[in-house]
Coordinates of C-alpha atoms in Angstrom, one line a residue:
X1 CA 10.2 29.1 53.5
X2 CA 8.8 26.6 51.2
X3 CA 10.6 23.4 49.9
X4 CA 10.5 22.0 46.8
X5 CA 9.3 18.5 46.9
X6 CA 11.6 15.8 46.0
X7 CA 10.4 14.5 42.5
X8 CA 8.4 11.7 41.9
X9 CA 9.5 8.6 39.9
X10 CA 7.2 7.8 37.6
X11 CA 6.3 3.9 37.8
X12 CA 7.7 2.0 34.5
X13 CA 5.2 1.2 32.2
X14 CA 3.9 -2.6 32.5
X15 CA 4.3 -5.4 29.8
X16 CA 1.4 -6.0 27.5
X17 CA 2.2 -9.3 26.8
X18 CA 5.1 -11.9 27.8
X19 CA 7.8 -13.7 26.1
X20 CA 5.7 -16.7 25.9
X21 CA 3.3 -15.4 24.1
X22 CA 5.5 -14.0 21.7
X23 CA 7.3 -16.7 21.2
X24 CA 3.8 -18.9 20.5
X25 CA 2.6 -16.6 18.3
X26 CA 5.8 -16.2 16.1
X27 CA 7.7 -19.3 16.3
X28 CA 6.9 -20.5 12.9
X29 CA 8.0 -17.7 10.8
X30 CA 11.3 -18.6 12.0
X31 CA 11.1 -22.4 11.8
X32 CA 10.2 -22.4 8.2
X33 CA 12.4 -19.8 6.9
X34 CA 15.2 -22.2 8.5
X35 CA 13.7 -25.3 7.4
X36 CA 13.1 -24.2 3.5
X37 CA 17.0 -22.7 3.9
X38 CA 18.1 -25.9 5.1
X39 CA 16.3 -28.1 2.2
X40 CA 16.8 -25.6 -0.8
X41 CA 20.9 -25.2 0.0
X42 CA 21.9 -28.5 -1.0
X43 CA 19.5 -28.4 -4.0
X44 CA 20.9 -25.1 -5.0
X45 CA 24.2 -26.6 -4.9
X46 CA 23.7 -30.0 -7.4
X47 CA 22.0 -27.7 -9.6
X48 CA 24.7 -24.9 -9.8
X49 CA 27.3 -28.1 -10.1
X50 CA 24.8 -29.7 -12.9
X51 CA 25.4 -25.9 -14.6
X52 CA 28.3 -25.3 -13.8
X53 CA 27.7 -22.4 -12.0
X54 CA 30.9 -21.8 -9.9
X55 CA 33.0 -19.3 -8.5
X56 CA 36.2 -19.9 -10.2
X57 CA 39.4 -19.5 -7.7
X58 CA 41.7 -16.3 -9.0
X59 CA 45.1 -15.0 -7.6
X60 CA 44.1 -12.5 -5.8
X61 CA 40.5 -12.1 -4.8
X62 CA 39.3 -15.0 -5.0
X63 CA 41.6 -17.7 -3.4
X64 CA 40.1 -20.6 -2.8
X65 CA 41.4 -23.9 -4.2
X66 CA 38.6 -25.0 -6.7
X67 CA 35.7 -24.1 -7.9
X68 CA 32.5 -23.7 -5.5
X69 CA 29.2 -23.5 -6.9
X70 CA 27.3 -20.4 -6.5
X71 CA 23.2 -20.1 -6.2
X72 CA 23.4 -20.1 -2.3
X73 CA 21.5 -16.9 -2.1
X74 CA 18.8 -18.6 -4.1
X75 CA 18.2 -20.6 -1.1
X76 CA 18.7 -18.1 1.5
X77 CA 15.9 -15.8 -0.7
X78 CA 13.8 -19.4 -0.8
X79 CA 14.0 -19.4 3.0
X80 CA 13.3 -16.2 3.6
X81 CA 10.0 -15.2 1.7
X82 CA 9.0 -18.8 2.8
X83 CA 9.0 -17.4 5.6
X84 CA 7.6 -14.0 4.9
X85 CA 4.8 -16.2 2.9
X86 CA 3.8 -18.1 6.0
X87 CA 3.2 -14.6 8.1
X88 CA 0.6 -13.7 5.3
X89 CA -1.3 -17.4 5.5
X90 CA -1.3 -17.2 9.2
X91 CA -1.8 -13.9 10.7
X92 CA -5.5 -12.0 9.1
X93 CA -4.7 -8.6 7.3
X94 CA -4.9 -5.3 8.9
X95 CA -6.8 -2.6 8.1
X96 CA -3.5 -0.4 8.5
X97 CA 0.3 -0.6 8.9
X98 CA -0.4 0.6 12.6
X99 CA -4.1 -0.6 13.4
X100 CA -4.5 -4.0 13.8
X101 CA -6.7 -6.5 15.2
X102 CA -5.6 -5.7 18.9
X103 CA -5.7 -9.4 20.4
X104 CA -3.5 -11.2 18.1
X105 CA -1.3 -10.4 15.0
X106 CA -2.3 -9.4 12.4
X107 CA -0.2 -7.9 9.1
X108 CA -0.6 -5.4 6.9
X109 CA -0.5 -7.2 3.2
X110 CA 0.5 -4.2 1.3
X111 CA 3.8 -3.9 3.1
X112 CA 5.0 -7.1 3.2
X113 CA 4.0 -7.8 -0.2
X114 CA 6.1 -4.4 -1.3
X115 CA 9.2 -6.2 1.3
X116 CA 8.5 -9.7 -0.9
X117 CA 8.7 -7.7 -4.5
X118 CA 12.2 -5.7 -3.2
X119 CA 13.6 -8.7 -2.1
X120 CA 12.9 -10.7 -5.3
X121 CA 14.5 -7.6 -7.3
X122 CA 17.7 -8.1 -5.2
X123 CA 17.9 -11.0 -5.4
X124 CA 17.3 -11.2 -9.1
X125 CA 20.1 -8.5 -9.5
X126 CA 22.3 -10.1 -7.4
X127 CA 21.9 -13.3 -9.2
X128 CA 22.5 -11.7 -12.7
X129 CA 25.7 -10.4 -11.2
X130 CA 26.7 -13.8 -10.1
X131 CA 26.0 -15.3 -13.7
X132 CA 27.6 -12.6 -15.5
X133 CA 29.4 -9.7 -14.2
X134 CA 27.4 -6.2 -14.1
X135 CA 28.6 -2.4 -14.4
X136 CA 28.2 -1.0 -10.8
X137 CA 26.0 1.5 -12.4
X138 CA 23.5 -1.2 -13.2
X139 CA 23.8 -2.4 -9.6
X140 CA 23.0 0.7 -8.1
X141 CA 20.1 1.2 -10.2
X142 CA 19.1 -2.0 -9.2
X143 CA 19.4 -1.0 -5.2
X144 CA 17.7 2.3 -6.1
X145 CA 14.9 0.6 -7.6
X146 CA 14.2 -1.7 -4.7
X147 CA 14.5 1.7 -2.3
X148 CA 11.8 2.8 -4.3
X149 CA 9.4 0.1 -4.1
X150 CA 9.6 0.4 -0.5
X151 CA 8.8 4.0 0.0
X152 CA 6.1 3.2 -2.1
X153 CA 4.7 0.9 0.8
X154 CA 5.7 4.0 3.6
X155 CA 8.9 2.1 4.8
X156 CA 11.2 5.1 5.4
X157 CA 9.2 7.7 4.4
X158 CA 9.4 9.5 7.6
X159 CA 13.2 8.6 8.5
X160 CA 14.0 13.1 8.5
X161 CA 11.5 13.7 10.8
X162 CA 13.1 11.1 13.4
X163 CA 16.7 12.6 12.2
X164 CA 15.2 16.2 13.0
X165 CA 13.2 15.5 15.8
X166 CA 16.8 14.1 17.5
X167 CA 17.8 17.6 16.5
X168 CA 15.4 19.5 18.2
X169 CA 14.0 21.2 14.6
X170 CA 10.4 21.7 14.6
X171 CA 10.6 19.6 11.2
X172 CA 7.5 18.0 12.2
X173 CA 5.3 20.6 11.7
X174 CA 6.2 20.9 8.6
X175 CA 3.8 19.1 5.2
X176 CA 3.9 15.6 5.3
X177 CA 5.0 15.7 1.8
X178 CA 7.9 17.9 2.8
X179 CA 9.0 15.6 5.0
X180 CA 8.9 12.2 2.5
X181 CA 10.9 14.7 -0.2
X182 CA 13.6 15.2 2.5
X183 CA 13.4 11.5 3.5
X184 CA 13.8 9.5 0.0
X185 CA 17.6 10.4 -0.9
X186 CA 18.0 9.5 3.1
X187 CA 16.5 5.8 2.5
X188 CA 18.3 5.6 -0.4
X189 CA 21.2 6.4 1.3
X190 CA 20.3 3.8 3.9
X191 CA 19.3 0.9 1.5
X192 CA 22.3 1.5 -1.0
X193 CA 24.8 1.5 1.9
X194 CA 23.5 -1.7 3.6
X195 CA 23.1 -3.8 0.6
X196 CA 27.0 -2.6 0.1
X197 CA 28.4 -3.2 3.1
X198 CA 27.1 -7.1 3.1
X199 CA 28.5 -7.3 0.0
X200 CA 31.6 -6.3 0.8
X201 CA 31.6 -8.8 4.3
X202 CA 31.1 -11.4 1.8
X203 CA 34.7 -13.1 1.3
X204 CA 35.4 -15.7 3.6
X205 CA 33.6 -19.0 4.4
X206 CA 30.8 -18.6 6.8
X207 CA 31.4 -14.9 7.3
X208 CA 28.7 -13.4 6.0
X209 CA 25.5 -15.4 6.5
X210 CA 27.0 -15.9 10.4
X211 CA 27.5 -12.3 11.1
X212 CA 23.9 -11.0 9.6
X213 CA 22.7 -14.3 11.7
X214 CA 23.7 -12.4 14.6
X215 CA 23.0 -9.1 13.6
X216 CA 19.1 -10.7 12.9
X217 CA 19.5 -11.8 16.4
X218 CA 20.0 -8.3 17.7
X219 CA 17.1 -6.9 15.9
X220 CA 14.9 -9.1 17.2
X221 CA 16.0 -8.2 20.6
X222 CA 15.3 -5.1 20.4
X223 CA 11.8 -5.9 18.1
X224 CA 10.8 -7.8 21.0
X225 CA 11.5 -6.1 23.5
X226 CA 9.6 -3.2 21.8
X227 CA 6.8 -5.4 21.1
X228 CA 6.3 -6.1 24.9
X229 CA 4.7 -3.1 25.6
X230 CA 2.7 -2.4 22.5
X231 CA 0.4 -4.7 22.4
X232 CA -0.1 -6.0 18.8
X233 CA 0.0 -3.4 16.2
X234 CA 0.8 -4.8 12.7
X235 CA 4.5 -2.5 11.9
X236 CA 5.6 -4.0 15.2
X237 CA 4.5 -7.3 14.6
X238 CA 6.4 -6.6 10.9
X239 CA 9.5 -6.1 12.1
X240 CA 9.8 -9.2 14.5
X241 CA 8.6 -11.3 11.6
X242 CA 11.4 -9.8 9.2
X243 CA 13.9 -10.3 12.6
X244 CA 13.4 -13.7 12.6
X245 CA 12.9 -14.7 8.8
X246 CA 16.1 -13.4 7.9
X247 CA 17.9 -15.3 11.2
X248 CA 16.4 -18.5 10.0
X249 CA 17.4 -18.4 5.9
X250 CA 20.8 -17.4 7.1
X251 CA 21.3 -20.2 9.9
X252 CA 19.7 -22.3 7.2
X253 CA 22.6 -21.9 4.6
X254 CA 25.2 -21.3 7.3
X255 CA 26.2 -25.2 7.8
X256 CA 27.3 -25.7 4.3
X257 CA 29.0 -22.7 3.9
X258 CA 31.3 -22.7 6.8
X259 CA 35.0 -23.3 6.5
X260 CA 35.4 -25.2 4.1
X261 CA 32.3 -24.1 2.3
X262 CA 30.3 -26.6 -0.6
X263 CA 28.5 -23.4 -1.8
X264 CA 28.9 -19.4 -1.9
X265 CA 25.9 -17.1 -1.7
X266 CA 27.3 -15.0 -4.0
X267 CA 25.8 -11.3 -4.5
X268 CA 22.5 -12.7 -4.3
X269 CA 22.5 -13.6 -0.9
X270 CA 24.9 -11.1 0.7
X271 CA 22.5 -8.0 -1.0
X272 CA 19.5 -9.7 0.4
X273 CA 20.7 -10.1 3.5
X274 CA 21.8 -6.6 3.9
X275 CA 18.3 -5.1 2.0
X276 CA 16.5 -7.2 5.4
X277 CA 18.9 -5.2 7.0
X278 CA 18.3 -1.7 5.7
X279 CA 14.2 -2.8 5.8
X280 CA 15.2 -3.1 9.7
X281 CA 16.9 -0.1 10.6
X282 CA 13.9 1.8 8.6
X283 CA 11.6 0.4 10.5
X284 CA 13.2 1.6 13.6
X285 CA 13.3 4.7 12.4
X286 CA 9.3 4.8 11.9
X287 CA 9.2 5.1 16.2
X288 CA 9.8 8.2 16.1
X289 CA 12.7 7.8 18.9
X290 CA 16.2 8.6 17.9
X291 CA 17.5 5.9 20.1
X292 CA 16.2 2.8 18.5
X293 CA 17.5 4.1 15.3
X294 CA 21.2 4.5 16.9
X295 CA 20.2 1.2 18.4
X296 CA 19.7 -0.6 15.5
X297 CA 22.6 1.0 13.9
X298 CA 25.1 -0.2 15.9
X299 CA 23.8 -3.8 15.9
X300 CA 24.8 -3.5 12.2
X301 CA 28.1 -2.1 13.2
X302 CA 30.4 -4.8 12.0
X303 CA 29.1 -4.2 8.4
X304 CA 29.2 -0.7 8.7
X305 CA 33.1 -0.8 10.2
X306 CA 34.3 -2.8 7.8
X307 CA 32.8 -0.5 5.0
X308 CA 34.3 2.7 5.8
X309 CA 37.2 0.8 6.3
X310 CA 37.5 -0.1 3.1
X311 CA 36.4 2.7 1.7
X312 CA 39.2 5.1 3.6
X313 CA 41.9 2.7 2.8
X314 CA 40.7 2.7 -1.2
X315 CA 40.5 6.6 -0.9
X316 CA 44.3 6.5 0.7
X317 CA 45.8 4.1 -1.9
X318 CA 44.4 6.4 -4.7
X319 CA 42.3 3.6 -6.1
X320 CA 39.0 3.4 -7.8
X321 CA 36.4 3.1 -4.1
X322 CA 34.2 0.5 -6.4
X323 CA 37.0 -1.8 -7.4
X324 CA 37.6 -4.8 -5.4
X325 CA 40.6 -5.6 -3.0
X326 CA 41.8 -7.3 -0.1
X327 CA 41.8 -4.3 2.3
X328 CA 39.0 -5.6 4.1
X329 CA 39.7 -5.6 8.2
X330 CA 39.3 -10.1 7.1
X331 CA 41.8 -10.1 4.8
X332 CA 44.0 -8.2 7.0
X333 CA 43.6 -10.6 9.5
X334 CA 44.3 -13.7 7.6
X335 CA 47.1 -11.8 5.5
X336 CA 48.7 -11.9 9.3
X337 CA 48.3 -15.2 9.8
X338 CA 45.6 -16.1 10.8
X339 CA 43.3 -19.1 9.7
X340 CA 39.9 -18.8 7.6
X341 CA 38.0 -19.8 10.9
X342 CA 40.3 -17.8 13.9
X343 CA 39.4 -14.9 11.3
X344 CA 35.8 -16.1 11.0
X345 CA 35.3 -16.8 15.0
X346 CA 37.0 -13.2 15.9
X347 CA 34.4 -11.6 13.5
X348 CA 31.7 -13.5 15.0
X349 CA 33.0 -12.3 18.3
X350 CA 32.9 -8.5 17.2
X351 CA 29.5 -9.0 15.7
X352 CA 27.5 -10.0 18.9
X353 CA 29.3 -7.2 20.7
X354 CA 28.2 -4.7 18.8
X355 CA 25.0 -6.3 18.8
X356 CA 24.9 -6.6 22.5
X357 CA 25.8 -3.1 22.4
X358 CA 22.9 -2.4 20.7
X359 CA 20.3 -3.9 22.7
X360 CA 22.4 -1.7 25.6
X361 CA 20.1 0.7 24.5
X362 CA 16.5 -1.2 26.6
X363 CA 18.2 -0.4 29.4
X364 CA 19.1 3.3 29.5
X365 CA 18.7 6.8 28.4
X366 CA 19.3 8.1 25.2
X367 CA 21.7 11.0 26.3
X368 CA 23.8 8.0 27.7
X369 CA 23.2 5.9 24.6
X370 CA 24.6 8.6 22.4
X371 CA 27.3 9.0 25.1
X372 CA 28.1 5.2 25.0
X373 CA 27.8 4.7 21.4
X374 CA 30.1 7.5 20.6
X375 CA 32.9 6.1 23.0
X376 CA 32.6 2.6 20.9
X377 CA 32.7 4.6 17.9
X378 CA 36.1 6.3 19.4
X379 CA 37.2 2.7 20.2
X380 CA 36.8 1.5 16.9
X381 CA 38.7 4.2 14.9
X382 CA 41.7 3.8 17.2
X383 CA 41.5 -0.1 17.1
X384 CA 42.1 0.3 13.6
X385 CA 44.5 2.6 13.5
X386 CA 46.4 0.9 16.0
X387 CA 46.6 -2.4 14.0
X388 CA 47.2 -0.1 11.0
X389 CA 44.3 -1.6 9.1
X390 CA 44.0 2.2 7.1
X391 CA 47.1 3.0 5.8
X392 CA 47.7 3.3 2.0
X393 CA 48.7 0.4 0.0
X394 CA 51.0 0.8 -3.0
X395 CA 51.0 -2.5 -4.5

């Protein structure tokens, strides 16, 4: 009788580089996107004062007690293409969005150009909302159009091959131009959604620009820690620079808009933030590994909560789903009696845990992320629903 061998473990795969190197190679990005964030803010503020551009106090969605001046997300979009900017001055250009210069990074100008021009189209049509209210028709053109000019650049072009390949279809044997047809309305989807669901976190001092400061964080985890054993190749080099960018513009603007905040960011900041985030989760996507995409996912998961939230409890009350309200899980909180920072400082809280359980994901196996991920998902539902943050509202 033969035995079967016991099998062999393969040996884990050894680290290109260390954390010290990628820290001394990338360091500035983050520095100046702070700095500029930092320096712009106040200078945002005088001038929105000087315009009178403020966020007049309602009774009922807006209830702070006088006016704030808007144009924060000015200075958060000054921070982060500063930021952007200085990767382009520093690092030489690739010849590719995957071949680089091997020893050191390098970027690939046509793709962070394309990220530059759909931020500044966010921003621009966040601002215009800010100014003067828009139709959410014209907003969502306005999301779509930025969606665009990123496929354009190949960001999320091949997000249904990743989706089937999880699937076990043999999708990627398919035309190349089959597979960007069946990706668009997905990064669409993806792009639309993120932009929302920042929006919608956007209603309480220091909520938003804290959260997506530690929602940055967890990307960049798991950027890095992809980056370790890759060497330099310019898409992974892109997304630690647009990891770390977007961290520093929004703990830039953060101090002067915690409780109580000198300046909103307004639409213009909150869509920004979330496009960086939507540009993130796309460009986990493009690794062809279902679990980084699930990883990255539930790094945004606050965001993503809160929206479906709102959403349900819209859809339950028979109200319009693209009017505003206070059925966000935040105004719940603080309609309960809590204070604008408890609220805030529980929300932070929840944010790094579904970052950290995203970066769970460097440490084990996809069957067990999916298994993991879905249990917090389970969590989550019946966290709500016991703290009846769903049910229908009347009033």
């Amino acid at each position: 009788m033969f035995s079967t061998p016991p099998p062999v473990a393969l040996p884990l795969p050894e680290p290109q580089m260390s954390l010290h190197d990628i820290a001394q190679a990338y360091w500035p990005i983050l520095a100046v996107a702070f700095g500029v964030s930092v320096i712009m803010t106040p200078i945002c503020r005088w001038f929105a004062l000087k315009r009178k551009i403020v966020d007049r106090p309602d009774d009922f969605l807006k209830p702070h007690k006088r006016p704030i001046p808007y144009l924060g997300g000015v200075a958060i979009f000054a921070g982060w293409s500063a930021g952007l900017i200085t990767a382009l001055l520093r690092y030489p250009p690739a010849v590719g969005p995957t071949i680089g210069l091997g020893d050191r990074p390098s970027i690939y100008s046509p793709m962070l150009l394309s990220i530059l021009a759909a931020g500044a189209v966010i921003t621009a049509l966040g601002l215009a909302d800010d100014l003067r209210i828009l139709s959410p028709k014209i907003k969502l053109a306005g999301n779509v159009v930025a969606a665009f000019i990123l496929l354009q650049a190949g960001i999320g072009t091949d997000v249904a091959a990743i989706i089937a390949g999880s699937l076990k279809t043999p999708f990627l044997d398919y035309p190349h131009w089959l597979i960007v047809l069946y990706s668009v309305p997905i990064s669409v989807f993806i792009i639309v959604g993120a932009c929302n669901a920042t929006n919608l976190i956007d209603g309480m001092d220091g909520l938003c620009s804290g959260v997506l400061a530690i929602i940055s964080f967890g990307f960049l985890v798991l950027a890095v820690n992809i980056h370790l054993y890759a060497d330099w190749p310019p898409n992974f080099v892109l997304r630690v620079i647009i990891a770390l960018a977007m961290m520093g513009s929004a703990l830039g603007f953060t101090p002067y808009n915690r409780n109580p905040a000198t300046i909103f960011m307004g639409d213009a900041g909150s869509m920004l933030l979330g496009l960086n985030a939507a540009i993130m989760l796309l460009l986990f996507a493009d690794l062809y590994n279902f679990r980084w995409l699930l990883a990255s996912l539930m790094v945004f998961g606050l965001p993503l909560a809160d929206m479906l939230l709102t959403l349900a409890r819209r859809w339950r009350s028979e109200k319009p789903l693209m009017t505003g309200d206070r059925s966000h899980f935040y105004d719940q909180l603080f309609d309960r009696g809590m204070s604008v920072r408890q609220v805030v400082g529980i929300s932070y809280a929840l944010a790094t845990a579904f970052a950290a359980l995203g970066c769970v994901s460097i440490f084990i196996r996809t069957r067990y992320v999916i298994a993991l991920y879905a249990l917090a998902v389970v969590a989550t539902i019946w966290a709500m629903a016991k703290l009846r943050m769903c049910r229908a509202d009347r009033t």
